[in-house]
Coordinates of C-alpha atoms in Angstrom, one line a residue:
M28 CA 47.3 -90.7 75.5
T29 CA 50.8 -91.1 77.0
N30 CA 53.9 -91.8 74.9
T31 CA 55.6 -94.7 76.5
A32 CA 59.0 -93.7 75.1
T33 CA 59.1 -90.1 76.3
G34 CA 56.4 -90.2 79.0
A35 CA 54.8 -87.1 77.5
T36 CA 51.1 -86.8 77.1
E37 CA 50.0 -86.6 73.5
R38 CA 46.6 -85.2 72.4
T39 CA 44.4 -87.3 70.2
P40 CA 43.6 -85.4 67.1
V41 CA 39.9 -84.5 66.7
I42 CA 38.3 -84.2 63.3
P43 CA 36.5 -80.8 63.2
L44 CA 32.9 -80.7 62.1
P45 CA 32.7 -79.2 58.6
P46 CA 31.5 -75.5 58.7
T47 CA 28.6 -76.3 56.3
A48 CA 27.3 -79.1 58.4
A49 CA 27.7 -77.0 61.6
R50 CA 25.7 -74.1 60.0
A51 CA 23.0 -76.5 58.8
A52 CA 22.7 -78.1 62.3
T53 CA 22.6 -74.6 63.8
A54 CA 19.8 -73.5 61.5
I55 CA 17.8 -76.7 62.0
G56 CA 18.2 -76.4 65.8
A57 CA 17.1 -72.7 65.7
V58 CA 14.0 -73.4 63.7
A59 CA 13.1 -76.4 65.9
T60 CA 13.7 -74.4 69.1
A61 CA 11.5 -71.5 67.8
A62 CA 8.8 -74.0 66.8
S63 CA 8.8 -75.6 70.2
T64 CA 7.7 -72.4 71.8
F65 CA 4.3 -72.9 70.2
L66 CA 3.8 -76.2 72.1
A67 CA 2.7 -76.6 75.7
W68 CA 5.7 -77.1 78.0
T69 CA 3.7 -77.9 81.2
W70 CA 0.2 -79.0 82.0
T71 CA -0.6 -76.7 84.9
T72 CA -1.0 -72.9 85.2
D73 CA 0.7 -73.0 88.6
F74 CA 4.0 -72.0 86.9
P75 CA 3.8 -68.3 86.1
G76 CA 3.4 -67.2 82.5
D77 CA 0.9 -69.9 81.4
L78 CA 3.0 -72.3 79.4
T79 CA 0.1 -74.7 78.9
V80 CA -1.2 -73.3 75.6
T81 CA -0.5 -74.9 72.2
G82 CA -0.6 -72.3 69.4
Y83 CA 1.2 -69.3 70.8
P84 CA 4.1 -68.7 73.2
G85 CA 3.7 -67.2 76.7
G86 CA 6.0 -66.0 79.5
L87 CA 9.5 -67.4 79.2
Q88 CA 8.7 -69.1 75.9
V89 CA 8.7 -65.6 74.3
L90 CA 12.3 -65.1 75.4
T91 CA 13.3 -68.5 73.9
L92 CA 11.5 -67.6 70.7
V93 CA 13.4 -64.3 70.4
A94 CA 16.7 -65.9 71.1
A95 CA 16.2 -68.7 68.6
L96 CA 15.0 -66.3 65.9
L97 CA 18.1 -64.1 66.5
A98 CA 20.3 -67.2 66.3
L99 CA 18.6 -68.2 63.0
L100 CA 19.0 -64.7 61.6
Y101 CA 22.7 -64.6 62.4
T102 CA 23.2 -68.1 61.0
V103 CA 21.7 -66.9 57.7
A104 CA 23.8 -63.7 57.9
S105 CA 27.0 -65.8 58.3
Y106 CA 26.5 -67.0 54.7
R107 CA 27.3 -63.3 53.8
I108 CA 24.0 -62.9 52.0
R109 CA 23.6 -59.5 50.4
G110 CA 21.4 -57.3 52.5
L111 CA 22.3 -59.0 55.8
R112 CA 26.0 -58.3 55.9
W113 CA 25.5 -55.3 58.1
L114 CA 24.5 -57.8 60.9
L115 CA 28.1 -59.2 60.9
P116 CA 30.6 -56.4 60.4
T117 CA 33.4 -58.6 61.8
G118 CA 32.4 -61.6 59.7
S119 CA 32.8 -63.8 62.8
D120 CA 30.7 -66.8 63.8
N121 CA 31.1 -65.9 67.5
A122 CA 27.8 -64.0 67.5
V123 CA 25.9 -67.1 66.3
A124 CA 27.5 -69.2 69.1
L125 CA 26.6 -66.7 71.8
L126 CA 23.0 -66.4 70.6
A127 CA 22.8 -70.2 70.5
I128 CA 24.1 -70.5 74.0
G129 CA 21.6 -67.8 75.1
A130 CA 18.7 -69.7 73.6
F131 CA 19.9 -73.0 75.2
A132 CA 20.4 -71.3 78.6
T133 CA 17.0 -69.6 78.5
T134 CA 15.2 -72.8 77.4
W135 CA 16.9 -75.1 80.0
Y136 CA 16.5 -72.5 82.7
T137 CA 12.7 -72.6 82.1
L138 CA 12.6 -76.4 82.0
I139 CA 14.6 -76.6 85.3
A140 CA 12.4 -74.0 86.9
I141 CA 9.3 -75.9 85.9
T142 CA 10.7 -79.1 87.3
T143 CA 11.9 -77.5 90.5
E144 CA 8.8 -75.4 91.3
L145 CA 6.2 -77.9 90.4
G146 CA 7.9 -80.9 92.0
G147 CA 9.4 -83.1 89.3
I148 CA 10.1 -83.8 85.7
V149 CA 6.6 -85.3 85.3
N150 CA 5.2 -81.8 85.1
L151 CA 6.8 -81.3 81.6
E152 CA 4.6 -81.8 78.6
P153 CA 6.1 -83.2 75.3
G154 CA 6.7 -79.7 74.1
G155 CA 9.1 -79.2 76.9
Y156 CA 11.1 -82.2 75.8
V157 CA 11.1 -81.0 72.2
A158 CA 12.4 -77.6 73.3
G159 CA 15.2 -79.2 75.4
A160 CA 16.3 -81.4 72.5
A161 CA 16.0 -78.7 69.9
S162 CA 18.0 -76.2 71.9
L163 CA 20.7 -78.8 72.5
V164 CA 21.0 -79.4 68.7
L165 CA 21.2 -75.6 68.3
L166 CA 24.0 -75.4 70.8
L167 CA 26.1 -78.3 69.5
G168 CA 25.8 -77.0 65.9
A169 CA 26.9 -73.5 66.9
L170 CA 29.8 -74.7 68.9
G171 CA 31.0 -76.7 65.9
L172 CA 31.5 -73.5 63.9
P173 CA 35.0 -72.1 63.3
L174 CA 35.1 -69.6 66.2
D175 CA 37.7 -67.0 67.0
R176 CA 39.2 -67.6 70.5
H177 CA 41.8 -66.3 72.9
T178 CA 44.3 -69.1 72.9
K179 CA 48.0 -69.7 72.6
E180 CA 47.4 -73.2 71.3
H181 CA 47.2 -74.1 67.7
T182 CA 43.5 -74.8 67.1
A183 CA 43.3 -75.1 63.4
D184 CA 42.7 -78.8 63.6
R185 CA 40.5 -78.6 66.7
P186 CA 36.7 -78.1 66.6
A187 CA 35.1 -75.3 68.7
L188 CA 33.2 -77.9 70.8
A189 CA 36.5 -79.4 72.1
L190 CA 37.6 -76.0 73.4
A191 CA 34.2 -74.4 74.3
L192 CA 34.6 -74.5 78.1
R193 CA 38.3 -73.6 78.2
I194 CA 38.9 -70.7 75.9
S195 CA 37.2 -67.4 75.8
F196 CA 36.0 -65.7 72.6
A197 CA 38.3 -63.2 70.8
K198 CA 37.0 -60.3 68.8
R199 CA 38.0 -59.7 65.2
P200 CA 38.8 -56.2 64.1
L201 CA 36.1 -54.4 62.2
K202 CA 36.3 -54.1 58.4
A203 CA 36.1 -50.7 56.8
P204 CA 32.4 -49.7 56.8
K205 CA 30.5 -48.4 53.8
A206 CA 29.9 -44.7 53.9
L207 CA 26.3 -43.8 54.9
S208 CA 24.4 -40.6 54.4
A209 CA 23.7 -38.3 57.3
G210 CA 20.0 -39.2 57.1
A211 CA 20.7 -42.9 57.3
E212 CA 22.9 -42.5 60.3
I213 CA 20.3 -40.4 62.1
L214 CA 17.6 -43.1 61.4
I215 CA 20.0 -45.8 62.7
V216 CA 20.6 -43.8 65.9
I217 CA 16.9 -43.2 66.5
A218 CA 16.1 -46.9 65.8
A219 CA 18.9 -48.1 68.2
Y220 CA 17.6 -46.0 71.1
A221 CA 14.0 -47.1 70.3
V222 CA 15.1 -50.7 70.6
A223 CA 17.0 -50.0 73.8
L224 CA 13.9 -48.3 75.3
G225 CA 11.8 -51.4 74.3
V226 CA 14.2 -53.8 75.9
F227 CA 14.5 -51.7 79.1
T228 CA 10.7 -51.3 79.4
Y229 CA 10.2 -55.1 78.9
G230 CA 12.7 -55.8 81.6
I231 CA 11.4 -53.4 84.2
D232 CA 7.8 -54.5 83.5
T233 CA 8.5 -58.2 84.2
S234 CA 5.9 -59.2 86.7
Y235 CA 7.6 -62.2 88.3
A236 CA 11.1 -63.3 89.2
E237 CA 11.4 -66.2 86.8
L238 CA 10.6 -64.0 83.8
F239 CA 13.2 -61.4 84.9
A240 CA 15.8 -64.1 85.3
G241 CA 15.1 -65.3 81.8
F242 CA 15.3 -61.8 80.5
L243 CA 18.7 -61.3 82.1
I244 CA 20.0 -64.5 80.5
T245 CA 18.6 -63.7 77.0
T246 CA 19.7 -60.0 77.1
G247 CA 23.1 -60.8 78.5
F248 CA 24.0 -63.2 75.7
G249 CA 22.3 -61.1 73.1
V250 CA 24.2 -57.9 73.9
T251 CA 27.5 -59.9 74.1
A252 CA 26.7 -61.4 70.7
L253 CA 26.1 -58.0 69.2
G254 CA 29.5 -56.9 70.6
Q255 CA 31.2 -59.9 69.0
A256 CA 29.4 -59.3 65.7
G257 CA 30.7 -55.7 65.7
V258 CA 27.3 -54.1 65.6
L259 CA 27.8 -52.3 68.9
S260 CA 31.1 -50.9 67.8
R261 CA 29.6 -49.7 64.5
L262 CA 26.6 -48.1 66.3
S263 CA 29.0 -46.4 68.7
A264 CA 31.0 -45.0 65.8
I265 CA 27.8 -43.7 64.1
A266 CA 26.6 -42.2 67.4
A267 CA 29.9 -40.4 67.9
H268 CA 29.6 -39.0 64.3
Q269 CA 26.1 -37.8 65.0
R270 CA 26.7 -36.9 68.6
P271 CA 24.1 -34.1 69.0
I272 CA 21.4 -36.3 67.5
A273 CA 22.5 -39.3 69.7
V274 CA 22.4 -37.2 72.9
A275 CA 18.9 -35.9 72.0
A276 CA 17.7 -39.4 71.1
A277 CA 19.0 -40.8 74.4
F278 CA 17.2 -38.1 76.3
A279 CA 14.0 -38.6 74.3
A280 CA 14.1 -42.4 74.9
A281 CA 14.6 -41.9 78.6
A282 CA 11.8 -39.3 78.8
A283 CA 9.5 -41.6 76.9
F284 CA 9.7 -44.3 79.5
P285 CA 6.8 -43.0 81.7
F286 CA 4.5 -42.8 78.7
T287 CA 5.0 -46.6 78.2
Q288 CA 3.5 -47.3 81.7
S289 CA -0.1 -47.7 82.5
D290 CA 0.3 -46.9 86.2
D291 CA 2.9 -45.8 88.7
Q292 CA 4.0 -49.4 89.7
Y293 CA 7.2 -49.5 87.7
A294 CA 7.7 -45.7 87.4
T295 CA 8.6 -46.0 91.1
I296 CA 11.5 -48.3 90.1
G297 CA 12.4 -45.9 87.3
V298 CA 12.8 -42.9 89.5
N299 CA 14.8 -44.8 92.2
I300 CA 17.1 -46.1 89.5
L301 CA 17.8 -42.6 88.3
V302 CA 18.5 -41.4 91.9
F303 CA 20.9 -44.4 92.3
A304 CA 22.5 -43.9 88.9
T305 CA 23.0 -40.2 89.4
V306 CA 24.7 -40.7 92.8
A307 CA 26.9 -43.5 91.3
L308 CA 27.9 -41.1 88.5
G309 CA 29.0 -38.5 91.1
L310 CA 31.0 -41.2 92.9
N311 CA 32.6 -42.1 89.5
I312 CA 34.3 -38.7 89.6
V313 CA 35.9 -39.5 92.9
V314 CA 36.7 -43.2 92.2
G315 CA 36.8 -43.5 88.4
L316 CA 38.6 -40.3 87.5
A317 CA 40.6 -39.3 90.6
G318 CA 41.2 -42.8 91.9
L319 CA 40.1 -42.0 95.5
L320 CA 38.4 -45.0 97.2
D321 CA 35.5 -43.4 99.1
L322 CA 33.6 -46.0 101.2
G323 CA 31.3 -43.4 102.9
Y324 CA 30.0 -41.6 99.8
V325 CA 26.3 -42.3 100.6
A326 CA 26.7 -39.8 103.5
F327 CA 26.8 -37.0 101.0
L328 CA 23.5 -38.1 99.6
G329 CA 22.1 -38.0 103.2
V330 CA 23.5 -34.5 103.7
G331 CA 21.6 -33.3 100.7
A332 CA 18.4 -35.1 101.6
Y333 CA 18.4 -33.8 105.2
A334 CA 19.3 -30.3 104.1
A335 CA 16.3 -30.3 101.6
A336 CA 14.0 -31.8 104.2
L337 CA 14.9 -29.2 106.8
V338 CA 13.8 -26.4 104.5
S339 CA 10.9 -28.2 102.9
G340 CA 8.2 -26.9 105.3
S341 CA 7.6 -30.3 106.8
A342 CA 5.8 -30.2 110.1
S343 CA 8.4 -32.6 111.6
S344 CA 11.3 -30.3 110.6
R345 CA 13.1 -28.3 113.2
F346 CA 12.7 -25.3 110.9
H347 CA 9.1 -26.1 109.8
T348 CA 8.4 -22.4 109.4
I349 CA 10.9 -22.2 106.6
H350 CA 9.7 -23.4 103.2
F351 CA 12.2 -22.8 100.4
P352 CA 11.2 -23.1 96.7
F353 CA 12.6 -26.3 95.2
W354 CA 15.4 -24.6 93.2
A355 CA 16.6 -23.0 96.5
A356 CA 16.3 -26.3 98.4
A357 CA 18.2 -28.1 95.6
L358 CA 21.0 -25.5 95.8
T359 CA 21.0 -25.8 99.6
G360 CA 21.3 -29.5 99.5
A361 CA 24.1 -29.4 96.9
A362 CA 26.0 -26.7 98.8
A363 CA 25.6 -28.4 102.1
A364 CA 27.0 -31.7 100.7
M365 CA 29.9 -29.8 99.0
V366 CA 30.8 -28.0 102.2
F367 CA 30.8 -31.4 104.1
G368 CA 33.0 -32.8 101.3
V369 CA 35.5 -30.0 101.7
L370 CA 35.5 -30.3 105.5
I371 CA 36.0 -34.1 105.4
G372 CA 38.4 -34.0 102.5
A373 CA 40.7 -31.3 103.8
P374 CA 42.2 -33.3 106.7
T375 CA 41.9 -36.8 105.1
L376 CA 42.9 -36.4 101.4
R377 CA 46.6 -36.3 102.3
L378 CA 46.2 -40.0 103.0
R379 CA 46.3 -42.6 100.2
G380 CA 45.0 -46.1 99.4
D381 CA 43.7 -48.2 102.3
Y382 CA 44.1 -45.4 104.8
L383 CA 41.8 -43.1 102.9
A384 CA 39.3 -45.8 102.4
I385 CA 39.2 -46.5 106.2
V386 CA 38.8 -42.8 107.0
T387 CA 35.9 -42.3 104.5
L388 CA 34.2 -45.4 105.8
G389 CA 34.4 -44.0 109.3
F390 CA 33.0 -40.7 108.1
G391 CA 30.0 -42.5 106.6
E392 CA 29.3 -44.3 109.9
I393 CA 29.8 -41.1 111.9
F394 CA 27.3 -39.3 109.8
R395 CA 24.6 -42.0 110.2
I396 CA 25.2 -42.2 114.0
A397 CA 25.2 -38.4 114.4
V398 CA 21.9 -37.8 112.7
Q399 CA 20.4 -40.7 114.6
N400 CA 21.3 -39.0 117.9
M401 CA 20.2 -35.5 117.0
D402 CA 16.8 -36.0 118.5
G403 CA 16.8 -33.5 121.3
T404 CA 17.6 -36.2 123.9
T405 CA 21.0 -37.6 123.2
G406 CA 22.0 -34.6 121.1
P407 CA 20.7 -31.4 119.7
N408 CA 17.2 -31.4 118.3
L409 CA 17.9 -31.1 114.6
T410 CA 17.3 -34.3 112.5
G411 CA 14.5 -36.0 114.4
G412 CA 16.8 -38.9 115.5
P413 CA 15.7 -42.4 114.5
N414 CA 12.3 -41.2 113.3
G415 CA 14.0 -38.8 110.9
I416 CA 12.1 -36.0 109.1
H417 CA 8.8 -37.3 107.7
D418 CA 5.7 -35.9 105.9
I419 CA 7.9 -34.0 103.4
P420 CA 5.4 -32.2 101.1
D421 CA 5.3 -32.8 97.4
L422 CA 7.0 -30.3 95.1
K423 CA 5.1 -27.6 93.4
M424 CA 6.9 -25.6 90.7
F425 CA 5.4 -23.1 88.3
G426 CA 1.9 -24.3 89.3
F427 CA 2.8 -27.9 88.6
D428 CA 2.0 -30.3 91.5
F429 CA 4.4 -33.3 91.3
G430 CA 2.2 -35.2 93.7
A431 CA -0.9 -35.1 91.5
A432 CA -1.7 -37.1 88.4
H433 CA -1.6 -35.3 85.1
D434 CA -3.0 -36.2 81.7
I435 CA -0.6 -35.6 78.8
G436 CA -1.8 -36.6 75.3
G437 CA -4.3 -39.0 76.8
I438 CA -1.7 -40.7 79.0
T439 CA -1.9 -40.3 82.7
L440 CA 1.4 -39.6 84.5
G441 CA 1.2 -40.4 88.2
R442 CA 3.3 -39.0 91.1
F443 CA 6.4 -41.2 90.5
A444 CA 6.3 -40.5 86.7
N445 CA 6.4 -36.8 87.5
Y446 CA 9.4 -37.2 89.8
Y447 CA 11.0 -39.5 87.2
L448 CA 11.0 -36.7 84.6
L449 CA 12.4 -34.3 87.2
M450 CA 15.1 -36.7 88.2
L451 CA 15.9 -37.2 84.6
L452 CA 16.6 -33.5 84.2
F453 CA 19.0 -33.7 87.2
T454 CA 20.7 -36.8 85.6
V455 CA 21.3 -34.8 82.4
I456 CA 22.9 -32.0 84.5
V457 CA 25.1 -34.5 86.3
V458 CA 26.1 -36.2 83.0
T459 CA 27.0 -32.8 81.5
V460 CA 29.1 -31.9 84.5
F461 CA 30.9 -35.3 84.4
S462 CA 31.5 -35.1 80.7
R463 CA 32.8 -31.6 80.8
A464 CA 35.0 -32.3 83.8
S465 CA 36.5 -35.6 82.5
N466 CA 37.4 -34.0 79.1
S467 CA 38.9 -30.9 80.7
R468 CA 42.5 -30.1 81.8
I469 CA 41.4 -30.9 85.3
G470 CA 39.9 -34.2 84.3
R471 CA 43.2 -35.3 82.7
A472 CA 45.0 -34.2 85.8
W473 CA 42.6 -36.4 87.9
I474 CA 43.4 -39.4 85.6
A475 CA 47.1 -38.7 86.0
I476 CA 46.7 -38.7 89.8
R477 CA 44.8 -42.0 89.6
E478 CA 47.4 -43.7 87.5
D479 CA 50.5 -42.6 89.5
E480 CA 50.2 -39.7 92.0
T481 CA 53.9 -39.5 92.6
A482 CA 54.6 -39.0 88.9
A483 CA 51.8 -36.5 88.6
L484 CA 53.2 -34.5 91.5
A485 CA 56.6 -34.6 89.8
M486 CA 55.0 -33.1 86.6
G487 CA 53.8 -30.1 88.6
I488 CA 50.2 -31.2 89.3
N489 CA 48.8 -29.9 92.7
G490 CA 47.5 -33.3 93.9
F491 CA 45.9 -32.2 97.1
R492 CA 44.0 -29.3 95.6
L493 CA 42.7 -31.4 92.7
K494 CA 41.7 -34.3 94.9
L495 CA 39.8 -31.9 97.2
L496 CA 38.1 -30.5 94.1
A497 CA 37.0 -34.0 93.0
F498 CA 35.8 -34.8 96.5
A499 CA 33.8 -31.6 96.7
L500 CA 32.3 -31.9 93.2
G501 CA 31.3 -35.5 93.7
A502 CA 29.7 -34.6 97.1
G503 CA 27.8 -31.7 95.6
L504 CA 26.3 -34.0 92.8
A505 CA 25.3 -36.6 95.4
G506 CA 23.7 -33.8 97.5
L507 CA 21.8 -32.6 94.5
A508 CA 20.3 -36.1 94.0
G509 CA 19.5 -36.3 97.7
T510 CA 17.2 -33.3 97.4
V511 CA 14.9 -35.1 95.0
Q512 CA 15.1 -38.4 96.9
A513 CA 13.8 -36.6 100.1
H514 CA 10.6 -35.6 98.3
V515 CA 10.2 -38.9 96.4
T516 CA 10.3 -41.0 99.6
F517 CA 8.3 -38.5 101.8
T518 CA 10.8 -39.2 104.6
V519 CA 14.5 -39.1 105.5
V520 CA 15.8 -41.5 108.1
P521 CA 19.3 -42.6 109.2
E522 CA 18.8 -46.2 108.0
Q523 CA 18.7 -45.1 104.4
Y524 CA 22.4 -44.1 104.5
Q525 CA 24.3 -47.2 105.6
F526 CA 27.6 -48.6 104.3
A527 CA 25.8 -51.8 103.3
G528 CA 22.2 -52.6 103.7
P529 CA 19.3 -54.6 102.1
V530 CA 18.1 -51.6 100.0
P531 CA 20.2 -49.4 97.7
P532 CA 21.5 -46.8 97.5
N533 CA 24.3 -47.5 100.1
S534 CA 28.0 -47.0 99.9
A535 CA 28.8 -50.6 99.0
F536 CA 26.2 -50.8 96.2
L537 CA 27.2 -47.4 94.8
L538 CA 30.9 -48.5 94.6
A539 CA 29.8 -51.8 93.1
A540 CA 27.8 -50.0 90.5
V541 CA 30.8 -47.9 89.4
V542 CA 33.1 -51.0 89.3
L543 CA 30.5 -53.2 87.6
G544 CA 29.6 -50.6 85.0
G545 CA 33.0 -49.4 84.2
M546 CA 35.1 -46.7 86.0
G547 CA 35.7 -43.4 84.3
T548 CA 32.8 -43.8 81.8
I549 CA 29.4 -42.1 81.7
S550 CA 27.2 -45.0 80.6
G551 CA 29.0 -47.6 82.8
P552 CA 27.7 -46.4 86.2
L553 CA 24.3 -45.8 84.7
L554 CA 24.1 -49.4 83.6
G555 CA 25.6 -50.8 86.8
A556 CA 23.2 -48.8 89.0
S557 CA 20.3 -50.0 86.9
L558 CA 21.3 -53.6 87.3
L559 CA 22.1 -53.4 91.0
Y560 CA 18.7 -51.8 91.7
L561 CA 16.6 -53.9 89.4
I562 CA 18.0 -57.2 90.6
P563 CA 17.1 -56.8 94.3
A564 CA 13.7 -55.3 93.3
K565 CA 12.8 -58.3 91.1
F566 CA 14.4 -61.0 93.3
Q567 CA 12.7 -60.3 96.6
F568 CA 13.1 -63.9 97.7
L569 CA 16.9 -63.5 97.6
Q570 CA 16.9 -60.5 99.9
N571 CA 18.9 -62.2 102.7
Y572 CA 21.6 -63.3 100.1
Q573 CA 22.1 -60.1 98.2
L574 CA 25.5 -59.3 99.5
L575 CA 26.6 -62.9 98.9
G576 CA 25.3 -62.8 95.3
F577 CA 26.9 -59.4 94.5
G578 CA 30.2 -60.6 96.1
I579 CA 30.3 -63.6 93.8
A580 CA 29.3 -61.4 90.8
L581 CA 32.2 -59.0 91.5
V582 CA 34.7 -61.8 91.9
L583 CA 33.6 -63.2 88.5
L584 CA 33.7 -59.8 87.0
M585 CA 37.2 -59.1 88.2
R586 CA 38.3 -62.4 86.8
F587 CA 36.7 -62.2 83.4
R588 CA 36.2 -58.5 82.7
P589 CA 38.1 -56.3 85.2
E590 CA 37.5 -53.2 83.2
G591 CA 33.7 -53.4 83.7
L592 CA 30.7 -54.0 81.5
I593 CA 31.3 -50.7 79.6
A594 CA 35.0 -49.9 79.6
S595 CA 36.9 -46.9 78.4
R596 CA 39.6 -47.3 75.8
R597 CA 42.3 -46.6 78.4
Q598 CA 41.1 -49.3 80.7
Q599 CA 40.8 -51.8 77.9
L600 CA 44.5 -51.2 77.0
E601 CA 45.5 -51.4 80.7
Y602 CA 43.8 -54.7 81.4
H603 CA 44.4 -56.5 78.1
D604 CA 47.7 -56.8 76.3
D605 CA 46.2 -57.4 72.9
I606 CA 43.5 -55.1 71.7
P607 CA 42.4 -55.2 68.0
T608 CA 42.1 -51.8 66.4
D609 CA 39.5 -50.8 63.8
S610 CA 42.0 -50.9 61.1
G611 CA 43.1 -54.4 61.7
P612 CA 46.6 -54.4 63.4
V613 CA 46.9 -55.4 67.0
A614 CA 48.1 -52.8 69.5
T615 CA 50.2 -54.1 72.4
V616 CA 50.2 -51.6 75.2
T617 CA 51.0 -52.2 78.8
G618 CA 49.5 -50.5 81.9
K619 CA 52.8 -48.6 82.4
D620 CA 52.6 -47.2 78.9
V621 CA 49.1 -46.0 79.5
A622 CA 50.1 -44.3 82.8
G623 CA 53.0 -42.6 81.1
L624 CA 50.8 -41.3 78.2
T625 CA 48.2 -40.2 80.7
Q626 CA 50.7 -38.2 82.8
A627 CA 52.2 -36.6 79.8
G628 CA 48.8 -35.5 78.6
A629 CA 47.9 -34.1 82.0

């Protein structure tokens, strides 16, 4: 209301909901929401997932059930019950609120989808109304909890619900953990990667778009809730302490994926994700470490693919009489891409910023147009022109035919599962190279150049030579991935290597994967590439609006999480003024401080 004497606007005080009542409402809402999934939500099987059965959940109801049970579990854990305290290392109720929002969003997304696709609200059964009301109770109860928020306002006398849409969640510092034995830490690491494998397998095996959308909603809020609870930070610390075991467990979980599939339908998506992710990780050296904006990076993937195709023994190859063994073809593709990286980088890397981006964009388009015209008519007969090089034979190494199905332990691995395991080996190589490079003296020099090239040059760093090295190394890694891609797809054509196109990988999507996942990290581009490949693959009906959707997603990301989904500590300090440390105090560091420390370390 307005003070008539001063003309100032005064806020009406709001009486907050008692925490005990809020927790009780949250628990009741979670139980009711979980129970509603055992009721029929619609009367017809026209909606995918069969939500017409009373007695057990199906389709999207399973996701609602999982989200509601997790919200209930964390509500109980918020009472600090012995045996459940490890679920809330931070002791914050933010995790409960996020899980409640996730359950509400998944439930109402399902109800809205049923109403929209079937033609009206009349298609909802009573169970659907119960689910909507129960999830609303869950949401209101959770938002009434005393939550930690980023705000400069005094909120001690204001309930969470009054500020829910205006103030973002803040994260409490972790409390000192209890010491665990080495055996317990190893079991936790193995269990964490097993759960991650299960979640990834469920997501990639979703058979219709509605279920995948619900999976994204539930998983997104669930992972964010674990971050607010401090579970992810605690797991990260344990993994760092047991680094060899964590690396082995990650590789084992990734290698186990083909054994969870009954056919090659989703193994195809898996191998393409690895190709996309490996190329994105190579681009991360150029963009994330050295700070060079390369908009034509997909051309290096094409150079490697064409080089491998030319020496593959394909009948459509200009050199069809030459058939290199795969290890030689892989080295040829990587070397060819690296040479092109040096040839392009030498005259262009003296440019900076927008000028460098424009030149690399031009190189990418020149490469695509050049290979399209090398058909023997408008240019030399080398690449097959628009038809490309096709009928590339499957790989055979040490008597193992990658194109044939193989039985291992009673499980049949098809063609794409074989190539998935091969590409996984290449991904491990690229991850190793990136890790070694980023932690080396050269890697610190790249970071110094990225932060402030002028200051780095003043410190004695040879900027041009190191930028050229980053360009060549990134190009070589992309070419290495291209050699596998050529054999996986059977054919190499110019349309595969555009700046922006309907099907990844292309330069725009590769750059988006690095920015979305988190520049300068290893797991960031892997996660970003997985999301950017899975979303178009699952949402085929949005094919004409992919660039619009990703543009909106990147705008929102830059607004709310500019450091990416998985950010390095340096970027967190650069983009956020107040970062809580594990010991409790708040560290206030500016971007200039980070740049200065980086240059001094380099």
